[in-house]
Tab-separated table of C-alpha atoms in Angstrom:
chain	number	residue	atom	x	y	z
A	243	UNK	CA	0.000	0.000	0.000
A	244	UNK	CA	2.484	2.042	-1.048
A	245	UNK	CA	2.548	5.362	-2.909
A	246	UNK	CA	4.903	8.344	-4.172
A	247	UNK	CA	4.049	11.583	-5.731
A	248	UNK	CA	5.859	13.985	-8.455
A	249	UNK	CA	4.694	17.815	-9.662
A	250	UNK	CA	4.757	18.062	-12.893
A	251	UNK	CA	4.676	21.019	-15.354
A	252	UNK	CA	2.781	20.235	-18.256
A	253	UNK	CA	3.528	23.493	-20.966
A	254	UNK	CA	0.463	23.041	-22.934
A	255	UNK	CA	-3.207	21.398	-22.073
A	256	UNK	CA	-4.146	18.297	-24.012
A	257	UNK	CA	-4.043	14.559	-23.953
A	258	UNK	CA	-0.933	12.638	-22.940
A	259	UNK	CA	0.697	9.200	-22.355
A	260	UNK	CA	2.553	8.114	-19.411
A	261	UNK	CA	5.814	6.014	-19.909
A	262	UNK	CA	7.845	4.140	-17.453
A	263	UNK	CA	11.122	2.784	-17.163
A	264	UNK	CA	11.318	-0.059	-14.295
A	265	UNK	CA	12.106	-3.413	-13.802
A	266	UNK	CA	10.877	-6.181	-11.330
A	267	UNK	CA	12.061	-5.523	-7.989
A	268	UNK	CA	15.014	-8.313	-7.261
A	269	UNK	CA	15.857	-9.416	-3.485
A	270	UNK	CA	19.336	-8.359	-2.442
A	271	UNK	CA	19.312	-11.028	0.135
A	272	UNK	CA	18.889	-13.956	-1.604
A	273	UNK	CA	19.631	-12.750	-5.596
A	274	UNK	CA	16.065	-14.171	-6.814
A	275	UNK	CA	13.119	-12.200	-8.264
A	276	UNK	CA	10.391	-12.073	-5.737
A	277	UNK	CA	7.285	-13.553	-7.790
A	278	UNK	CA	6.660	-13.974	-11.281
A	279	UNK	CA	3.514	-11.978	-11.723
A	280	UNK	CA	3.516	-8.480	-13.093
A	281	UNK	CA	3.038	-5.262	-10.812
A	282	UNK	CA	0.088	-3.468	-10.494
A	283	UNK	CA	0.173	0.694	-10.553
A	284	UNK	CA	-2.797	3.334	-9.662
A	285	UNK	CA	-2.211	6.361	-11.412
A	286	UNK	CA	-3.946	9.468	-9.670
A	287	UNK	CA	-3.791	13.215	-11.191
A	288	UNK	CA	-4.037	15.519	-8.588
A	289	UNK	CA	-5.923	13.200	-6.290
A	290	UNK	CA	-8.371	11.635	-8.051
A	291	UNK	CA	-8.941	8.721	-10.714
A	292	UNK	CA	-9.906	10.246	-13.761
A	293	UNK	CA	-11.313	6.711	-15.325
A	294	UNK	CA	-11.504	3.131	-13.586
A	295	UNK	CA	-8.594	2.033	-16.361
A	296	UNK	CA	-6.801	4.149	-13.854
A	297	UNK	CA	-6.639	1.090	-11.118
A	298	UNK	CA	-4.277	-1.915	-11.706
A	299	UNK	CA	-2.170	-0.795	-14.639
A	300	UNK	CA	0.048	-3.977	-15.275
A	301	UNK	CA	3.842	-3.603	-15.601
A	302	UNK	CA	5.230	-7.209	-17.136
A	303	UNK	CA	7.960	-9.062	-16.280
A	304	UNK	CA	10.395	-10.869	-18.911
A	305	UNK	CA	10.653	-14.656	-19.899
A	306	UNK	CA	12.443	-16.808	-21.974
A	307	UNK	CA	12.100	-20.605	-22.428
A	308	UNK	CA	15.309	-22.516	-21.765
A	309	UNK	CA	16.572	-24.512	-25.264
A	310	UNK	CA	17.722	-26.718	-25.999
A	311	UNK	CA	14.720	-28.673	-24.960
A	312	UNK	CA	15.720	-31.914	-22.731
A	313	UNK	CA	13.783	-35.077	-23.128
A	314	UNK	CA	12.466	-37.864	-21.131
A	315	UNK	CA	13.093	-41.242	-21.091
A	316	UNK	CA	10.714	-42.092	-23.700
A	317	UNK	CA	12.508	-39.558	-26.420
A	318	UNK	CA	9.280	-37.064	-25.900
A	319	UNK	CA	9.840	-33.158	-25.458
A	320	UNK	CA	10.046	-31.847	-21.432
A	321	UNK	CA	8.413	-28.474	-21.386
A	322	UNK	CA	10.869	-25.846	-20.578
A	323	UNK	CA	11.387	-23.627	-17.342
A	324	UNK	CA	10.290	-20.240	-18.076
A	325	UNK	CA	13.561	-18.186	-17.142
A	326	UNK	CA	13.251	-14.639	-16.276
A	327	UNK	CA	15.142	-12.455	-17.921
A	328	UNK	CA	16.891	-9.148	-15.949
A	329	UNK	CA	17.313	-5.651	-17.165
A	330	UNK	CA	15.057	-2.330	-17.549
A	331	UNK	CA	12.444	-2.050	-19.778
A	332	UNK	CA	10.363	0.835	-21.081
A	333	UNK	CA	6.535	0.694	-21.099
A	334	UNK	CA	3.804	2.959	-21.798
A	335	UNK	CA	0.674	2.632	-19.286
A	336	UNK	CA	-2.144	-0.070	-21.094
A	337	UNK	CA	-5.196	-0.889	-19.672
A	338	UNK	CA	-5.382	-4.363	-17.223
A	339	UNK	CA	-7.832	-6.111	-19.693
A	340	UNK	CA	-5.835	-5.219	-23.192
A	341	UNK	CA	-9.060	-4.249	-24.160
A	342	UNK	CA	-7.455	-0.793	-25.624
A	343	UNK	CA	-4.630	-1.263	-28.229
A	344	UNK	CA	-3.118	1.927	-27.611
A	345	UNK	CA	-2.085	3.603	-24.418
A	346	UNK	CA	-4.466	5.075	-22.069
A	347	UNK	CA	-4.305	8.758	-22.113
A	348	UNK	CA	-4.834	11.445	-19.116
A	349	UNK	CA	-6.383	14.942	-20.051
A	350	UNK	CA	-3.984	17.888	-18.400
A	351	UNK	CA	-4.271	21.002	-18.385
A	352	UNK	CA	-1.424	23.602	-18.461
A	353	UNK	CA	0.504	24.411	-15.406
A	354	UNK	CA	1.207	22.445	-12.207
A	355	UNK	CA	-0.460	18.881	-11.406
A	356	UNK	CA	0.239	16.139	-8.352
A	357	UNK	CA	1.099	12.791	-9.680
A	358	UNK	CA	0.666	9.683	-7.430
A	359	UNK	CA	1.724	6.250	-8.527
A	360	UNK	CA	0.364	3.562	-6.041
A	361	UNK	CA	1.003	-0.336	-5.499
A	362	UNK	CA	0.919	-3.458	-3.368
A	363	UNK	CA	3.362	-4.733	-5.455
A	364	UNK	CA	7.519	-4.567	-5.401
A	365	UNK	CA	8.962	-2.967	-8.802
A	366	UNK	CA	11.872	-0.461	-9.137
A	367	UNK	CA	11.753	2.309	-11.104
A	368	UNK	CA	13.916	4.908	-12.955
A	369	UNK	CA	12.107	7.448	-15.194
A	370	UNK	CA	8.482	8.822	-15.416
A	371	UNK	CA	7.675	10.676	-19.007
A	372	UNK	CA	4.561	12.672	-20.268
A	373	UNK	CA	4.453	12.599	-23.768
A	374	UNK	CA	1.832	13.437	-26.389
A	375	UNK	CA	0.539	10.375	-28.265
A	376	UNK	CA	1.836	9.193	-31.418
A	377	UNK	CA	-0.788	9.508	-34.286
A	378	UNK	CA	0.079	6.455	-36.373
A	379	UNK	CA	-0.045	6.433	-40.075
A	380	UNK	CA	-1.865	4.372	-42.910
A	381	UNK	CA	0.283	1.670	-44.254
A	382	UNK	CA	-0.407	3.770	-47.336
A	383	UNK	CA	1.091	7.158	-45.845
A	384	UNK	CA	3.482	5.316	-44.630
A	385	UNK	CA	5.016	3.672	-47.339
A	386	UNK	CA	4.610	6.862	-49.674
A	387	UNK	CA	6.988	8.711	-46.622
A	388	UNK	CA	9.387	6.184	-46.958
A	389	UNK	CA	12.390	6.780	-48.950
A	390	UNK	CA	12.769	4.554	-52.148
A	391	UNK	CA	14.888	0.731	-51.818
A	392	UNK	CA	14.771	-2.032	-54.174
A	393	UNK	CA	13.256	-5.608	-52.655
A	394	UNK	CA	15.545	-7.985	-50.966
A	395	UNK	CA	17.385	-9.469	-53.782
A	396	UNK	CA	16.557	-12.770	-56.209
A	397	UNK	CA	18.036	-15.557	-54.475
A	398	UNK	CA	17.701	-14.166	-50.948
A	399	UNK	CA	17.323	-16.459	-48.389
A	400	UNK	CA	13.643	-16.459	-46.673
A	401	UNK	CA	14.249	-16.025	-43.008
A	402	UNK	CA	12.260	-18.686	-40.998
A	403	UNK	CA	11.471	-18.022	-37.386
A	404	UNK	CA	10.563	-21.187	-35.315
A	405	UNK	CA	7.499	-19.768	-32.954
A	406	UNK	CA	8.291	-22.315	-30.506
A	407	UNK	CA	11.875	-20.047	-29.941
A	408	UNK	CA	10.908	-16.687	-28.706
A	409	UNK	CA	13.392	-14.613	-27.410
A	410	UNK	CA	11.182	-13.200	-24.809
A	411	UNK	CA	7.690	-13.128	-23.640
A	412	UNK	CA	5.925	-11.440	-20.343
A	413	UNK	CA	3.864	-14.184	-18.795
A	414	UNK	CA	4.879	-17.604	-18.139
A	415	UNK	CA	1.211	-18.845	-18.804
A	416	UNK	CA	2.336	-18.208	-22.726
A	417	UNK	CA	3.691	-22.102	-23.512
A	418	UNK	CA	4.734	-23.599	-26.170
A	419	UNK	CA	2.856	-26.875	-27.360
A	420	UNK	CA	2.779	-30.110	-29.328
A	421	UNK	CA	1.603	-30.281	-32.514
A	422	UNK	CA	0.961	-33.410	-34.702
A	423	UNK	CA	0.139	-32.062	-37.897
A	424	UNK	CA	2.995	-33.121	-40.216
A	425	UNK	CA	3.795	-30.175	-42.207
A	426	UNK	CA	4.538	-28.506	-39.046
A	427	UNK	CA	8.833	-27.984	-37.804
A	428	UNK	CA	10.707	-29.630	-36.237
A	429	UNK	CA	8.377	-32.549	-37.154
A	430	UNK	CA	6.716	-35.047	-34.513
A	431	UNK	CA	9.369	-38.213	-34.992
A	432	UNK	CA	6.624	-40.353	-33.102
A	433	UNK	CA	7.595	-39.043	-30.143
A	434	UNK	CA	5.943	-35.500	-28.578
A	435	UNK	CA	8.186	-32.587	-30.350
A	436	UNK	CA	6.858	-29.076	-28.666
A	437	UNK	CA	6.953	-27.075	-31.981
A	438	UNK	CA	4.289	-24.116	-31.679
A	439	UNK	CA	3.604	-21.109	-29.331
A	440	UNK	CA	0.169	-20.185	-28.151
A	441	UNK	CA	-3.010	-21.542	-28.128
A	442	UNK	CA	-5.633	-21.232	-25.512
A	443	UNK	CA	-2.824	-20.103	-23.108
A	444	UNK	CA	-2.807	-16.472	-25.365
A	445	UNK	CA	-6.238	-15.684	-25.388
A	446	UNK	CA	-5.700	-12.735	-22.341
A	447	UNK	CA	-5.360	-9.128	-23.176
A	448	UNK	CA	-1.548	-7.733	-22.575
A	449	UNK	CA	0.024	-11.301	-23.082
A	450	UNK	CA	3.010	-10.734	-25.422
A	451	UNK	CA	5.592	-12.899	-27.618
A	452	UNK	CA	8.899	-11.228	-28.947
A	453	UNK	CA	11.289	-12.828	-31.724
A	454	UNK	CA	14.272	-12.084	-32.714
A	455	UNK	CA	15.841	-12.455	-36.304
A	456	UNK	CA	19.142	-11.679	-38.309
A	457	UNK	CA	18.731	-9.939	-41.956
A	458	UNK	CA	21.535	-10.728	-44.484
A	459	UNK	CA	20.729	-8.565	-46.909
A	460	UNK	CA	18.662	-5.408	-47.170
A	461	UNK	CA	15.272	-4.400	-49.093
A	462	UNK	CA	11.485	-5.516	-48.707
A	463	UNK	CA	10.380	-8.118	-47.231
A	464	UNK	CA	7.151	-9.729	-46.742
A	465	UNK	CA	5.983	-11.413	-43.374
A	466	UNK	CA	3.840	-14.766	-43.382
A	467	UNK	CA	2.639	-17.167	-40.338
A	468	UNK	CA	2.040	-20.342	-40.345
A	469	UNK	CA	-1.324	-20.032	-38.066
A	470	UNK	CA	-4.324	-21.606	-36.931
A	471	UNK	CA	-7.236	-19.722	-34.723
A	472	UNK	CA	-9.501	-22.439	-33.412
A	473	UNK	CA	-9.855	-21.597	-30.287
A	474	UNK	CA	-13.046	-19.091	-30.626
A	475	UNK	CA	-15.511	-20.529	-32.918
A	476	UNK	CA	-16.876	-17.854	-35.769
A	477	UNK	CA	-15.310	-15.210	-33.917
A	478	UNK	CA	-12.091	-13.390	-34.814
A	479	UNK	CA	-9.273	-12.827	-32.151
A	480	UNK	CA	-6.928	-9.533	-32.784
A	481	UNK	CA	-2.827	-8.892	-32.050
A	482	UNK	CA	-0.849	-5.340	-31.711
A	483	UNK	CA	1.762	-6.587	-34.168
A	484	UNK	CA	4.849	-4.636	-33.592
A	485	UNK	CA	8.589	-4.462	-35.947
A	486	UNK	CA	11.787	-3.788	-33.224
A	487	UNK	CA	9.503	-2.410	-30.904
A	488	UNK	CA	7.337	0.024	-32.996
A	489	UNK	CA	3.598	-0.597	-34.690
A	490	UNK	CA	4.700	0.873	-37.657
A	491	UNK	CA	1.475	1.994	-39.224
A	492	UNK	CA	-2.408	1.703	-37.778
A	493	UNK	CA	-3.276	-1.492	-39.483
A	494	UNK	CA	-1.437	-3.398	-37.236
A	495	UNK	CA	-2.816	-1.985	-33.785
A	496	UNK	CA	-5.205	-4.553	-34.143
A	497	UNK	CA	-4.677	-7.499	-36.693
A	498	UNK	CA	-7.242	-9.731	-37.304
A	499	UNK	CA	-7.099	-13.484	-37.353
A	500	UNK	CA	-10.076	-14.924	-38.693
A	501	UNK	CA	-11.252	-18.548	-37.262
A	502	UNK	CA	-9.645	-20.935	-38.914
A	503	UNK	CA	-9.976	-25.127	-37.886
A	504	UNK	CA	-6.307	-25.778	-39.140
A	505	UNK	CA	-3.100	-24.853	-39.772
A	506	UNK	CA	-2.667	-22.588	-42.882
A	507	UNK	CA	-0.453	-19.987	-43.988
A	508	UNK	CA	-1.241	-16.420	-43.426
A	509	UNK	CA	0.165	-13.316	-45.086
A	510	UNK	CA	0.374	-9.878	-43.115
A	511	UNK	CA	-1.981	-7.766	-46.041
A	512	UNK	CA	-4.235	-5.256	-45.962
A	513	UNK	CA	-8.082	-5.942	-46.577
A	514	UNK	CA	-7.907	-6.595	-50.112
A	515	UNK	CA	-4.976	-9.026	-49.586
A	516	UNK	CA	-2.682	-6.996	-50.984
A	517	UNK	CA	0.619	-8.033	-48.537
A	518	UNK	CA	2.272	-5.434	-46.256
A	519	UNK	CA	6.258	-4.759	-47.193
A	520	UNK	CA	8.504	-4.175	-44.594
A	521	UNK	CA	11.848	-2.318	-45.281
A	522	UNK	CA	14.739	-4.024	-43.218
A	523	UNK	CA	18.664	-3.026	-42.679
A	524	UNK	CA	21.332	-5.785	-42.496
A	525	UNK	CA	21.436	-7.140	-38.688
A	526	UNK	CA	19.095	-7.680	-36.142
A	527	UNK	CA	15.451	-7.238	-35.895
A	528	UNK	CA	12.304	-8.161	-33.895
A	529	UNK	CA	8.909	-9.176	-34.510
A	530	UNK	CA	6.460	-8.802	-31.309
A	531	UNK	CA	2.643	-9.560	-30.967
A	532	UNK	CA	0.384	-8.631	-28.494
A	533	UNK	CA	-3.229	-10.051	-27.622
A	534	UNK	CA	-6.208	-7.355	-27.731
C-alpha cells in the first residue's frame, strides 16, 4: 500500500501518455526475483482517478524458455522452465484487460499537477515521461513517406522463425505446445516434439511474444505465419503486431485473425490481400505480438 508523488509542469493542455522505465524488484538477500507476476500501478492526477482504467495498470515481467529442450526417457519433449530475464524495460501505461490497443491517455491542463503512482506490489523504477501520443499512419502514408529501396534481392534467403523459440515473452502462462500435424517444424518423430507457441494459453489481453531475427541482406520483405485460430468458434481474435519495438502503421494496432480449424499460412496484407512490405537493414530485428 504504497505510494509516491511527483509535480509536474505540463507546458500546454491536451491529452498525454505516461511512460515508465522499471524493472521487477530483485531481493538483495537472496539474488532471486520475488514472484513472477507483473506489478500493479494506480495512477492518480491531482488526487483523483480520472477513469476506472486508472486502477491496476500492469507492468510485465520478462521470460524466456530454456533450449535446448531436454527429453524424457521415452525420447518425448520436457516443457521448458520459463527463465526470467533481468534488465530495464520501457513501457507505456495499457489498460489491465488489453481491451485498448493503444495507451491510455490522461487529459492535463497547463501548469502544475500532483502525480501519485500507487502499489501493493515490489517494482523499481527509474524514469516517469509525459508525452503526447503518437498519431500512427496508414500503411499507405506510410510507405509513400518512406524513402525509395529495391526488394531484398533474387536468391535471398527467406528467413524462418521457429514460434516455438521466442526470445522473450511477459507471462509464463504463454507455452509452447505439441503439434501433430505433419507439415509442421521440427516434425513429430513419433515421439511428442513441442513445436508451436500459443493456443488457448494467449487468449488474455496484454500477453506478449517477442522474436528475434538476423537480416543478411537489405530491401522488402514480406511477413507470413504459419497459423491456426480455433480456439473461438466464428469469432475473430486480434494482435498489436509490432517491428523492433514500434507498430509501424495503424493497421497493425489490431490485426485480425479470422477462425480458422487448421493450420494454414497467413500473409500480413491489408483488406484486399494486398501483402504489407517491410523495409529491413542488415542485422538484427524483432517481430512482437500482443493479444487485444
Amino acid at each position: 500500500e504504497s505510494w509516491i508523488e511527483y509535480e509536474v509542469d505540463v507546458p500546454a493542455s491536451g491529452l498525454y501518455n505516461l511512460e515508465l522505465s522499471y524493472h521487477p524488484y530483485m531481493s538483495e538477500a537472496d539474488d532471486r526475483y520475488e514472484d513472477r507476476s507483473e506489478a500493479a500501478l494506480d495512477v492518480l492526477l491531482d488526487g483523483a482517478y480520472l477513469f476506472r482504467e486508472a486502477k491496476g495498470i500492469p507492468f510485465y515481467r520478462a521470460f524466456r524458455d530454456a533450449f535446448p529442450l531436454k527429453q524424457n526417457e521415452y525420447g518425448d519433449d520436457i516443457r521448458p522452465q520459463s527463465m526470467q530475464l533481468e534488465g530495464w524495460m520501457t513501457s507505456a501505461f495499457y489498460d489491465a484487460g488489453g481491451a485498448y490497443s493503444e495507451p491510455l491517455q490522461w487529459y492535463m491542463e497547463a501548469g502544475t499537477h500532483t502525480l501519485r503512482l500507487a502499489t501493493s506490489d515490489s517494482i523499481v523504477i527509474e524514469s516517469l515521461r509525459i508525452v503526447p501520443p503518437k498519431a500512427l499512419p496508414a500503411y499507405a502514408d506510410a510507405a509513400e513517406a518512406r524513402p525509395a529501396h529495391e526488394p531484398a534481392a533474387d536468391g535471398a534467403a527467406v528467413i524462418e522463425i521457429e514460434a516455438e523459440q521466442a526470445a522473450r515473452k511477459n507471462t509464463i502462462s504463454l507455452q509452447i505446445s505439441a503439434s501433430k500435424d505433419p507439415a509442421m517444424t521440427p516434425q513429430r518423430t513419433g515421439h511428442r516434439v513441442l513445436n508451436a507457441l500459443g493456443g488457448n494459453g494467449w487468449r488474455l489481453g496484454g500477453q506478449e511474444a517477442t522474436w528475434s531475427f538476423q537480416v543478411e541482406q537489405a530491401g522488402w520483405h514480406k511477413i507470413a505465419l504459419r497459423a491456426r485460430q480455433n480456439f473461438a468458434p466464428d469469432q475473430s481474435v486480434f494482435r498489436t503486431i509490432r517491428i523492433d519495438g514500434e507498430v509501424p502503421f495503424r493497421e497493425l494496432l489490431e490485426y485480425r485473425f479470422p477462425y480458422a480449424a487448421d493450420w494454414g499460412g497467413v500473409v500480413l496484407a491489408d483488406e484486399r490481400g494486398e501483402p504489407f512490405e517491410f523495409y529491413f537493414e542488415p542485422g538484427e530485428h524483432t517481430i512482437s505480438m500482443r493479444a487485444t
